Coordinates of C-alpha atoms in Angstrom, one line a residue:
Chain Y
X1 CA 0.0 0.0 0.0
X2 CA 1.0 3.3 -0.8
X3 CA 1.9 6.0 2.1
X4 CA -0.4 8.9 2.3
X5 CA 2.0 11.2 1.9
X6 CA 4.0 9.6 -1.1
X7 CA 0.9 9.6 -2.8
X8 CA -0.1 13.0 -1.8
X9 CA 3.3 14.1 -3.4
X10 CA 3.3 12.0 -6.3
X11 CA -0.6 14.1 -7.2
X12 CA 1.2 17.4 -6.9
X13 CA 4.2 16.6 -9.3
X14 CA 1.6 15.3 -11.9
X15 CA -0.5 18.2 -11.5
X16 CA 2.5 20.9 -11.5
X17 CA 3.2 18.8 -14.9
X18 CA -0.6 19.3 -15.8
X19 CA -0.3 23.4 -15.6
X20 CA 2.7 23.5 -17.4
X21 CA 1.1 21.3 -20.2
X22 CA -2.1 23.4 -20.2
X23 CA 0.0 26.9 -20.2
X24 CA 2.2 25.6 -23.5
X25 CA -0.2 23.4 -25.4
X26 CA -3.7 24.4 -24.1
X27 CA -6.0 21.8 -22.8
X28 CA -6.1 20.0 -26.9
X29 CA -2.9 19.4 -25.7
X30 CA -3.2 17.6 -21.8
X31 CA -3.0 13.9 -22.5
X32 CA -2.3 11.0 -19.4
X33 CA 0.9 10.2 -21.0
X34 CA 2.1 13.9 -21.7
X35 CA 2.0 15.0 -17.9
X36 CA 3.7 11.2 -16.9
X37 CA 6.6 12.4 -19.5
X38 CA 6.7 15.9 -18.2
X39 CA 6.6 15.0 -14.9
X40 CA 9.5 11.9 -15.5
X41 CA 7.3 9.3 -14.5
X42 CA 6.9 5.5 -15.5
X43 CA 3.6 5.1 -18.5
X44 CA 0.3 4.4 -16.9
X45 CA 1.0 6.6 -14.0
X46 CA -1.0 9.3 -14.2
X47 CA -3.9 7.1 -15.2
X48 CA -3.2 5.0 -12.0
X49 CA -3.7 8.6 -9.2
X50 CA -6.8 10.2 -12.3
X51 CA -8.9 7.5 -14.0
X52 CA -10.4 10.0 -16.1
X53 CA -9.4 13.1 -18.0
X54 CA -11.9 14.8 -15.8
X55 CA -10.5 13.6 -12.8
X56 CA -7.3 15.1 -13.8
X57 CA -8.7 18.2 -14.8
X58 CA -10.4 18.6 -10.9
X59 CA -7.3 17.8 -9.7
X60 CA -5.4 20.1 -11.3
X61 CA -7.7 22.8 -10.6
X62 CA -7.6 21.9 -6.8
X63 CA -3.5 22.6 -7.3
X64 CA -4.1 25.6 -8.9
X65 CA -6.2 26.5 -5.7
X66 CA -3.7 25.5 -3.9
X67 CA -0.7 27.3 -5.0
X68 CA -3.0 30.8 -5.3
X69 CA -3.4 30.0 -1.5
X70 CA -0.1 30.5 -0.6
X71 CA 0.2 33.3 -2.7
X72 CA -3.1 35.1 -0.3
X73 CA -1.5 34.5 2.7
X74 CA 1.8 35.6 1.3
X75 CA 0.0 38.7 0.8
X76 CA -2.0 38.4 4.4
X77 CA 1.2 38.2 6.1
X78 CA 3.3 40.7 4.2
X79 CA 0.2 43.3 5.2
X80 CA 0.6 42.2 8.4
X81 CA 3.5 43.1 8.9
X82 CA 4.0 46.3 7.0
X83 CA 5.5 49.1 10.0
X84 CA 2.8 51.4 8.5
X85 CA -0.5 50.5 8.0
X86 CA -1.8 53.5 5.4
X87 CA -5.0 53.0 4.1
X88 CA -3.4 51.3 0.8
X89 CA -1.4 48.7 2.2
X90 CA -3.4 45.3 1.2
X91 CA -4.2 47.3 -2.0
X92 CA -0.9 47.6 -2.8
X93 CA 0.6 44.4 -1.8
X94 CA -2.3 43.0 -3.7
X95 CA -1.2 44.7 -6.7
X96 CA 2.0 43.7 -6.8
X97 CA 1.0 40.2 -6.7
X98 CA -1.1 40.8 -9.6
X99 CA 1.7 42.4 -11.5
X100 CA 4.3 39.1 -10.1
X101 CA 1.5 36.7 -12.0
X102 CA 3.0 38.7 -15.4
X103 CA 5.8 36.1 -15.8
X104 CA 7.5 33.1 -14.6
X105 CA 5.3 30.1 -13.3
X106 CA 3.0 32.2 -11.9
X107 CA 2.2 33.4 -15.6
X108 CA 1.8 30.0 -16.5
X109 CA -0.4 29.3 -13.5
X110 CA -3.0 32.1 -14.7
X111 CA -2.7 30.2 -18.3
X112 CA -3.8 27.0 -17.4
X113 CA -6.6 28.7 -14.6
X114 CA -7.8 30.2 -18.0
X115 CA -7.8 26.8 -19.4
X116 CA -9.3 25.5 -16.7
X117 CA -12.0 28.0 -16.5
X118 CA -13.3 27.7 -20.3
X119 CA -13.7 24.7 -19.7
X120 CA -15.4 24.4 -16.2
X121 CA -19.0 25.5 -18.5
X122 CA -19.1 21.6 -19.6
X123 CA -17.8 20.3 -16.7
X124 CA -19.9 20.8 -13.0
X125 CA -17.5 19.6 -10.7
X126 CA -14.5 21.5 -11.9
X127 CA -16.6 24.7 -11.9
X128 CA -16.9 23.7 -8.0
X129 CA -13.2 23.5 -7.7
X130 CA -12.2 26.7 -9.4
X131 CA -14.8 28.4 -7.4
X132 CA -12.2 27.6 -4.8
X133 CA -9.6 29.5 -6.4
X134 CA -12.8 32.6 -7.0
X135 CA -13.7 32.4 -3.1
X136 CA -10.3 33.0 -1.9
X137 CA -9.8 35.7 -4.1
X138 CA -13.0 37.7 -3.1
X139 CA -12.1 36.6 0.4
X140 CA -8.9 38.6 0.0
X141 CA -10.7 41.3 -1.7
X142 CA -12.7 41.7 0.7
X143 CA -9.9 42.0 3.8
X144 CA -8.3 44.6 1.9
X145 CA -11.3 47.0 1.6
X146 CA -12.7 46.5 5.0
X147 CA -9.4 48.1 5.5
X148 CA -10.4 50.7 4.2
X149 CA -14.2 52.0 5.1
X150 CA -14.1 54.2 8.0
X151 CA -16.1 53.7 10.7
X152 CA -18.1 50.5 11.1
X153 CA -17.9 47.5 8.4
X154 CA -21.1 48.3 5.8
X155 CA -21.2 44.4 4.3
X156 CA -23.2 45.3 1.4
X157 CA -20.7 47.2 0.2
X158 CA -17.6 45.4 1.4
X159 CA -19.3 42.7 -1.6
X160 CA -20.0 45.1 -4.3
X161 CA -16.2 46.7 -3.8
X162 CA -14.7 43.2 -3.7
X163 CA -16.7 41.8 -6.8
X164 CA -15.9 45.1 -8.4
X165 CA -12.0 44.4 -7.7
X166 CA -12.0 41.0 -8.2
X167 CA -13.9 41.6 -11.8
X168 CA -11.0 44.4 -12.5
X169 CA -8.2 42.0 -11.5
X170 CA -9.9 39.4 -13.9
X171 CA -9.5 41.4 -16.4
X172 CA -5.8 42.7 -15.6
X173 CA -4.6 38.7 -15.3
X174 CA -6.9 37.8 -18.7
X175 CA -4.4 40.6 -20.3
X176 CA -0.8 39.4 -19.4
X177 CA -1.8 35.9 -20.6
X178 CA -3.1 37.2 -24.0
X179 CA 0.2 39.7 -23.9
X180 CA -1.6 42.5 -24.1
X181 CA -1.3 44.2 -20.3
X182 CA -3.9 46.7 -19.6
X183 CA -1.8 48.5 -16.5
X184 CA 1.7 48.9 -16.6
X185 CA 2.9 48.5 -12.9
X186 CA 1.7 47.8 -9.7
X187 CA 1.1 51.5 -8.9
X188 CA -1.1 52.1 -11.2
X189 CA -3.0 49.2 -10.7
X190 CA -3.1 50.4 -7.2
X191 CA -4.5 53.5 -8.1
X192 CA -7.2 51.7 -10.2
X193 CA -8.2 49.6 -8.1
X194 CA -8.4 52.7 -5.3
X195 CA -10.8 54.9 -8.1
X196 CA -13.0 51.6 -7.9
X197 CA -13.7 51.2 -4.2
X198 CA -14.3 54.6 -4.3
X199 CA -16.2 55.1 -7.2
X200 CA -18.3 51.9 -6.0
X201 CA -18.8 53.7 -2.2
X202 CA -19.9 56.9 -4.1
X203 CA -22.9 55.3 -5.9
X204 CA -23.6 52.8 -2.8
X205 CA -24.4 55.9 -0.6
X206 CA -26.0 58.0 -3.4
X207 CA -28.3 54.6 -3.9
X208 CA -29.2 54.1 -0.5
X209 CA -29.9 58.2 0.4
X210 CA -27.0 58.6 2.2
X211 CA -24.9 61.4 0.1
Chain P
X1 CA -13.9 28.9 -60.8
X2 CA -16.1 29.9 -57.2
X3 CA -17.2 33.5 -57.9
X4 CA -15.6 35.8 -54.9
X5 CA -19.3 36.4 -52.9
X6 CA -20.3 32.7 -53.1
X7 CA -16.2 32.2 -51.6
X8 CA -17.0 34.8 -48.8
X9 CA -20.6 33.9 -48.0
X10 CA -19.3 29.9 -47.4
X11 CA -16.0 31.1 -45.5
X12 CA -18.4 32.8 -43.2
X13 CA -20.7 30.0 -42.5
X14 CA -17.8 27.9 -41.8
X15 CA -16.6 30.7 -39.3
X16 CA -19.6 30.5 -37.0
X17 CA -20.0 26.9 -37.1
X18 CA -16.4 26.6 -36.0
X19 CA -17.7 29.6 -33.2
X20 CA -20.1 27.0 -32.0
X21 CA -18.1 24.7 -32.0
X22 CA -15.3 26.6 -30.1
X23 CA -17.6 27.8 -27.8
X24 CA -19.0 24.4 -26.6
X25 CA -16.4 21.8 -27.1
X26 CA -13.7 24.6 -26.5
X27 CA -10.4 24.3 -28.5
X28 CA -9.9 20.8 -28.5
X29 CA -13.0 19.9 -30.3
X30 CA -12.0 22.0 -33.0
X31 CA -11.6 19.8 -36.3
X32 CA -12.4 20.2 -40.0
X33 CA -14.4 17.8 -40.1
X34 CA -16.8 18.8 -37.1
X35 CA -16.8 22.2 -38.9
X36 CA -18.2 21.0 -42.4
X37 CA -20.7 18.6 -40.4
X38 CA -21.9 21.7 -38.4
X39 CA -21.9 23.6 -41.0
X40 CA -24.2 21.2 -43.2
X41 CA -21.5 21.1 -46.2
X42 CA -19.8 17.8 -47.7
X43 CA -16.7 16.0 -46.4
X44 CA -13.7 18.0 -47.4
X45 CA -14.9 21.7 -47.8
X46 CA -13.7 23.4 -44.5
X47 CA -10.1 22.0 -46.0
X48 CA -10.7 23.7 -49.3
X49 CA -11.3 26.9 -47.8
X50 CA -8.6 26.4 -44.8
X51 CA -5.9 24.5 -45.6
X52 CA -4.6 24.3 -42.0
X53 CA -5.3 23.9 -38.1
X54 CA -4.1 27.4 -37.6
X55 CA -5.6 29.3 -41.6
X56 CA -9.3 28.2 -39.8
X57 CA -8.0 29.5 -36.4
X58 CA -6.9 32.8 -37.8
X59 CA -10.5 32.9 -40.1
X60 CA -12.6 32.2 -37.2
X61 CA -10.6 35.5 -35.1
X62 CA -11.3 37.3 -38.1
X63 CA -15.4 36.7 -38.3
X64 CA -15.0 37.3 -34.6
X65 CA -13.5 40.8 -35.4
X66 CA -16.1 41.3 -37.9
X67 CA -18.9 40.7 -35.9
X68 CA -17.5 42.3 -32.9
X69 CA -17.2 45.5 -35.3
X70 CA -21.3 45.0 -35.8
X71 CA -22.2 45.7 -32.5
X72 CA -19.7 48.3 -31.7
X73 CA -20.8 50.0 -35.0
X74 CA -24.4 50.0 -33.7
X75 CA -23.4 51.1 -30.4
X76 CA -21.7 53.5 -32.3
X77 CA -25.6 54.3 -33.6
X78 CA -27.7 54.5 -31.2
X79 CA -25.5 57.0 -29.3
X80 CA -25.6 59.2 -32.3
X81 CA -29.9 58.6 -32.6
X82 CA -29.7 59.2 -28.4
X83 CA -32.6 62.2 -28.3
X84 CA -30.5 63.7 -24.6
X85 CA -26.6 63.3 -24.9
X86 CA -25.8 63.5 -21.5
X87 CA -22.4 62.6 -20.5
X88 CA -23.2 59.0 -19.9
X89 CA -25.3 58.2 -22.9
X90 CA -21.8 56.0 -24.4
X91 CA -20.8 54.5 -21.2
X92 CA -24.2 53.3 -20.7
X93 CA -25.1 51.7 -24.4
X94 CA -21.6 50.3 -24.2
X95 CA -22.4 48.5 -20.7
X96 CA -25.6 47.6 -22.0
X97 CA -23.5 45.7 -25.4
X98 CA -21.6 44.1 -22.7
X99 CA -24.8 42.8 -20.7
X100 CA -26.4 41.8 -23.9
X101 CA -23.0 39.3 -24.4
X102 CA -23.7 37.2 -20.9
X103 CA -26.2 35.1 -23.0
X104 CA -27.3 33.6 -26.6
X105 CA -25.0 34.2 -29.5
X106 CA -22.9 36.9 -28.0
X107 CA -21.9 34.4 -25.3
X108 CA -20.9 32.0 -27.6
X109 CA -19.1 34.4 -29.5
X110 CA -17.3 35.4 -26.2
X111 CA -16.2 31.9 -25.3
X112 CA -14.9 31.9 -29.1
X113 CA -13.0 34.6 -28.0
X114 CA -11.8 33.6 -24.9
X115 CA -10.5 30.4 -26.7
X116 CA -8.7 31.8 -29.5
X117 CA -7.4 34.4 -27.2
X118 CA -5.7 31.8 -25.3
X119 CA -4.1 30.1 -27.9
X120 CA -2.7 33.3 -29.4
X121 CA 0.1 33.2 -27.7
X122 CA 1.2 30.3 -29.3
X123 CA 0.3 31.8 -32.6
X124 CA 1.6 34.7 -33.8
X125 CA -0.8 35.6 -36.7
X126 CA -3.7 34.6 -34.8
X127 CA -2.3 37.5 -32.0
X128 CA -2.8 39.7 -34.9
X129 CA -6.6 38.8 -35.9
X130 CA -7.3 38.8 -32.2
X131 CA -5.3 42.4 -31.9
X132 CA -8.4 43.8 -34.0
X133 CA -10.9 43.2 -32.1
X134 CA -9.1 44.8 -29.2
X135 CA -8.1 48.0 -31.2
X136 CA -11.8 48.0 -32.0
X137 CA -12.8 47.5 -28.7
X138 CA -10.2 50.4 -27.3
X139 CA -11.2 52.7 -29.8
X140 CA -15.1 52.6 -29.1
X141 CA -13.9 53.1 -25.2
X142 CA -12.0 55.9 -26.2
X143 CA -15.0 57.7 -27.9
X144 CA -16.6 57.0 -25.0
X145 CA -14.4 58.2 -22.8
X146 CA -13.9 61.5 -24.6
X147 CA -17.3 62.5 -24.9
X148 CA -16.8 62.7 -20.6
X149 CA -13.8 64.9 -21.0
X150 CA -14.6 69.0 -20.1
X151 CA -12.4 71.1 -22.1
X152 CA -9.8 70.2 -24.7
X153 CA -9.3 66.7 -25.0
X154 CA -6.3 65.2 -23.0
X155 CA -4.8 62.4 -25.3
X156 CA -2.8 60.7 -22.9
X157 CA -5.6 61.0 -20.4
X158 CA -8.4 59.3 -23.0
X159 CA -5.9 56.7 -23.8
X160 CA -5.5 55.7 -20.0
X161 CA -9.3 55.4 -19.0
X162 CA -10.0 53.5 -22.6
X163 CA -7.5 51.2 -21.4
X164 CA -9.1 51.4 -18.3
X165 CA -12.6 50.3 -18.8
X166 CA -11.5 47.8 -21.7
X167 CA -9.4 45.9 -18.7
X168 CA -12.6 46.0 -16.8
X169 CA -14.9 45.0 -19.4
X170 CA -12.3 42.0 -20.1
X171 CA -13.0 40.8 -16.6
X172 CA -16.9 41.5 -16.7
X173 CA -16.9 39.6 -20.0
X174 CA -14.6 36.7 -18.9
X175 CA -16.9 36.0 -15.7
X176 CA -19.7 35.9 -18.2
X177 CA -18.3 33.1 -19.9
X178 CA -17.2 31.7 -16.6
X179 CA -20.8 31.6 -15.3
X180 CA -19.7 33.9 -12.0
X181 CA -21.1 37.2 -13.4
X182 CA -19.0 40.5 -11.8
X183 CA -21.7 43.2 -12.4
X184 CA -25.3 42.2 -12.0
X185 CA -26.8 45.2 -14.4
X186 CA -26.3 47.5 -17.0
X187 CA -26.8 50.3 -14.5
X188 CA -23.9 48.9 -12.0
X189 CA -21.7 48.3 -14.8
X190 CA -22.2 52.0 -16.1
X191 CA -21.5 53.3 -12.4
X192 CA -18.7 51.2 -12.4
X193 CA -16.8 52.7 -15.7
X194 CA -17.7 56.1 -14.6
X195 CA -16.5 55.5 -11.0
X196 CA -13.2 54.1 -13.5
X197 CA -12.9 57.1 -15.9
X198 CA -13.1 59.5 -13.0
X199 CA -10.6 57.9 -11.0
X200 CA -8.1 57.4 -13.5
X201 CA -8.8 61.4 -14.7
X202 CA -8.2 62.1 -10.3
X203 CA -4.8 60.0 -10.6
X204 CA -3.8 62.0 -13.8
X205 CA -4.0 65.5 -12.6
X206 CA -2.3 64.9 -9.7
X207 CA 0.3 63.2 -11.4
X208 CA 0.2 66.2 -13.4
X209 CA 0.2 68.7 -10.7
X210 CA -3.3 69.8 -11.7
X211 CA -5.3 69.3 -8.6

């Protein structure tokens, strides 16, 4: 029998295989045998940890949740310990881990997640597992503008400023893997994403009498 | 020998079959075959007209372009018809377009997109189909955009907020085909560019030492 944690280890390398299939070939290209060979593993492997190309697919989808975990709390923990805590802080360090996804691995993380995501329409229980990946983003989203409402949280629009982010961030990561980058550095994403929360607390109070 | 409309007219239907065909069997379900058989034509006619994998890719981003270029042209319209041109009459029929593309044809067309756009970067002439339905896109934004400017028009100020709202519409649009909508309206969405094209102009002056 297999230990738990060999085998635990032996999903991850197949799945780190899987992204880096699905960032160079696309999903036409993710075959069993392809991410054995990329991952320098004996034939039939992958097809003994995923049965099925869906199963892979989840799989890899949960890893992709996974790694942007670490990123999150990379970004919790360097917020929490930034000496001073301006109103920007989690903006900005959320930022620059948007503009860090623009190359390197992490580029070819948001490839495949695109790959992933296209395909999630045909595919229920991978939509469930990149929702993952969605949840802890607006989660993050959220703990950076609670940061910054004054006075007592307003949950209503701690949502609409987080969707509004996420939605702008989407669109930010969508543009460095087609190569065409819609901001050009962290700072000005950080003053994008700024104009948003306000813009969106503007017409929240506007809406609901209160300006 | 094919007279040139009868050429066009077939090339076009064996675009949007290939569309549909992108758009719910995603990239990987993309063959000449399935395109003629879509398409109603005999065995062998999406191979006369595209000889390769990536001359049907680079046709299908074309008809894309082209029928992107329809709706932007009639957005185009109906803010020239508008009876009261008040300074949100473009911002508003553009976020009503891009409500109009969470559903039907438009949403196929958008998964199209989002497929192709993925597989660009692999694909250097298919980056430069896809690039004209972005500078389409960016250019409608930036008539938008200008129409909200007081005063003589600020180039570099237009071309920041086009790019802007066309990296938030990228997101709104790629949660569409997602199935996690990021604006629930046309009225939140057109709160949302304003809130966009105002920050970015509040940003640009005091980068500018105007404010």
């Amino acid at each position: 029998m297999k230990r738990k944690a060999d085998v635990e280890g032996r999903r991850r390398v197949l799945c780190d295989a899987a992204i880096q299939i699905l960032a160079d070939e696309g999903a036409k290209g993710l075959t069993h045998r392809k991410v054995e060979q990329r991952a320098g593993l004996p034939d039939g492997t992958t097809s003994s940890y995923f049965r099925t190309r869906s199963a892979l697919l989840r799989a890899t989808a949960e890893r992709v949740a996974e790694l942007d975990a670490i990123d999150f709390e990379e970004v919790v923990q360097r917020c929490a310990q930034a000496e001073t805590k301006t109103t920007d802080t989690t903006l900005s360090v959320l930022a620059e881990m948007v503009m860090r996804s623009a190359a390197g691995p992490a580029l070819d993380r948001s490839r495949a997640r695109y790959e992933l995501a296209l395909h999630a329409h045909r595919d229920e229980v991978l939509h469930s597992a990149l929702q993952d990946v969605t949840t802890g983003f607006v989660a993050l989203s959220e703990r950076a503008v609670t940061q910054l409402q004054p006075g007592p949280v307003d949950r209503a629009l701690v949502e609409k400023q987080a969707r509004a982010i996420t939605t702008f961030i989407n669109g930010v990561s969508f543009r460095q893997v087609f190569g065409h980058p819609g901001v050009e550095s962290a700072e000005e994403l950080t003053q994008l994403l700024h104009a948003l929360v306000a813009g969106v607390a503007a017409s929240h109070h506007v809406h609901n009498g209160q300006l």
